[in-house]
C-alpha cells in the first residue's frame, strides 16, 4: 500500500492514490468506516446537487454551501480589505447557492479572535454590506440569476480565544474555569469570569449586529455556537453558577435572549446556528508528534455532545435537546461542525498535514470525515424539517463529489458545506454542477497553510495552490515561519 511518504510517522493513504471509486470504497471499508459514495456522478438536470431546497417561501438553488472562513485580513477598525473582498467575490463565483455567513464577524471589539477580524459597528456596516454586494454581483455575472442565492452573516464572540489587540496575546473572556484549557492557555485560577451583567451587554451587542446585518441586506445571521467560542462555551458551562450556567435551560438562555432580541428589532431576519454538535476531550501532541487525548481523572463535565464518563465517545443526548429548542424557536437553518480547532482540530478539520503548531493526525483523516458525516446524518434523520448543512468534505478531494452526491441523494444532508476546498479551488461547485471534469491540480490537499499563516501573524489563503497567494509577499514570510514552527493557536 502506498503511504504518505517514507518519512511520515503514519501510514494513512493519500486520497490521490485512490484512483477509482472502488479503491476509495475498499479503503474506507478497510478502515472499518461506514462512509459511502455514488460510483457514478449524475451530471444531468436530475443531479441531486441541482435540486433546489425550499425553506418556507425561499428557494435555494442548489445543494452546495460555502462555509464561513476568516482571512485575518480586515482593517484595524474592522472593515473589509481588498483581500477580504477578493475572497467574498470568489464565494460568489463558486456557484454555491447558500453562503453560510462568509466569515466570523465579531459583535464588539473585545470579542475579536484577532486584531484583523471583521467587526460589526455603525462605522463598518457599509463595508461589510458591500461584501455581500460584491458576492452577489460576481454570482450574477457568472450564473445569471441571484433570486435563489441565500447569503447570511456569521456573528461571533471569540470568548476564551479572544485576541482583539495583538496577534500574539490572548485576552480571554471566559464563562467558567476549565482545568485543561486554563492550563494550556495560561489562565490563572483567579482570572475573572464574565459576569451575568456583562453577558447581558454581549446579548445586546449580538442583537445590534444582527440589526446592522438586516439593514445591509443579509438574509440571515448565524449565532455562532461552535469551535470553542463563546456561544459554544455556554453549552458546556455546566459548572457555572447563576442563570447562564448549570441546567440546559440556563446554558441556552444566551441564545434564547439573542433570538428574542432579533425577533423584536429585526423581525424579518432569519436566524441560523452553526453548532459544534459534538466535542471530545482536548488533544495534545504526544509521541511521534501524533495527537493524543489529554488525561483527566474522574468524570469530565466540560464537553457538550460527549460522554462524561468517556469523553472520547460522542453522546448526542443534549445535542438533540438543543435542536428541539431551535425548532421551538423557529430556527431551521443549522450547520453542523464539531469540536474546536484550538484543542482537537483533527475532529473539526480533518487534514493529513497539520498546521505548524498542530499535531500529526491521531487517526486517518477519513475517520474524521466519516464521524462528521455520521453525526450530521443522525441529526438529519431526527430533524427532517431542518435545513442541515454538513461539514468536513474537503479532505475527500477527488471523491468529494461522489461522496457528497450519495449523502444528498439519500437525504442524509441537505447541503454540502465546503471550507478549505473553496480557498484552493473556489469554483469547484460550478464545475460539478455543470458536469465539467474536476480540476485535480486545484484540489485542496489539506496542507494547512491557510491555518499556519494566521498562526504566525500572517493573512490566510491557499499559499500552495492559489497562484495569487503563491506570489503574495507573505508567502515568503510563511516559509520562514514554518521553519520556526512555533506560534499561538487561532482558528
Ligand atoms: C482558514 C480558515 C478559517 C476559518 N474560519 C472560520 C470561521 O470564521 N467561522 C467558522 O465557523 N469556521 C471557520 N473555519 C472552519 C471551516 O468553516 C470548516 O468548518 C472547516 O474548514 C472544515 O471544513 P472543510 O473540511 O471543508 O475545510 C475556518 C477554517 C479555515 C481553514
Ligand atoms: S492551504 Fe490550500 S491546500 Fe492547504 S489546507 Fe488550506 S486550502 Fe487546502
Short mmCIF file of N, CA, C and O in Angstrom, two decimals, residues 228 252 290 318 449:
data_model
loop_
_atom_site.label_atom_id
_atom_site.label_comp_id
_atom_site.label_asym_id
_atom_site.label_seq_id
_atom_site.Cartn_x
_atom_site.Cartn_y
_atom_site.Cartn_z
N UNK A 228 -15.46 26.24 20.19
CA UNK A 228 -14.87 26.71 21.45
C UNK A 228 -15.09 28.18 21.73
O UNK A 228 -14.64 28.69 22.77
N UNK A 252 -28.68 27.63 27.60
CA UNK A 252 -29.19 28.11 26.31
C UNK A 252 -29.89 29.47 26.44
O UNK A 252 -30.46 29.96 25.46
N UNK A 290 2.34 12.84 17.26
CA UNK A 290 0.97 12.47 16.96
C UNK A 290 0.03 12.97 18.07
O UNK A 290 0.42 13.04 19.23
N UNK A 318 -27.88 15.69 24.62
CA UNK A 318 -28.16 17.13 24.79
C UNK A 318 -28.19 17.86 23.44
O UNK A 318 -28.88 18.86 23.30
N UNK A 449 -1.65 25.30 5.25
CA UNK A 449 -1.00 26.62 5.24
C UNK A 449 -2.00 27.76 5.50
O UNK A 449 -1.63 28.82 5.99
#
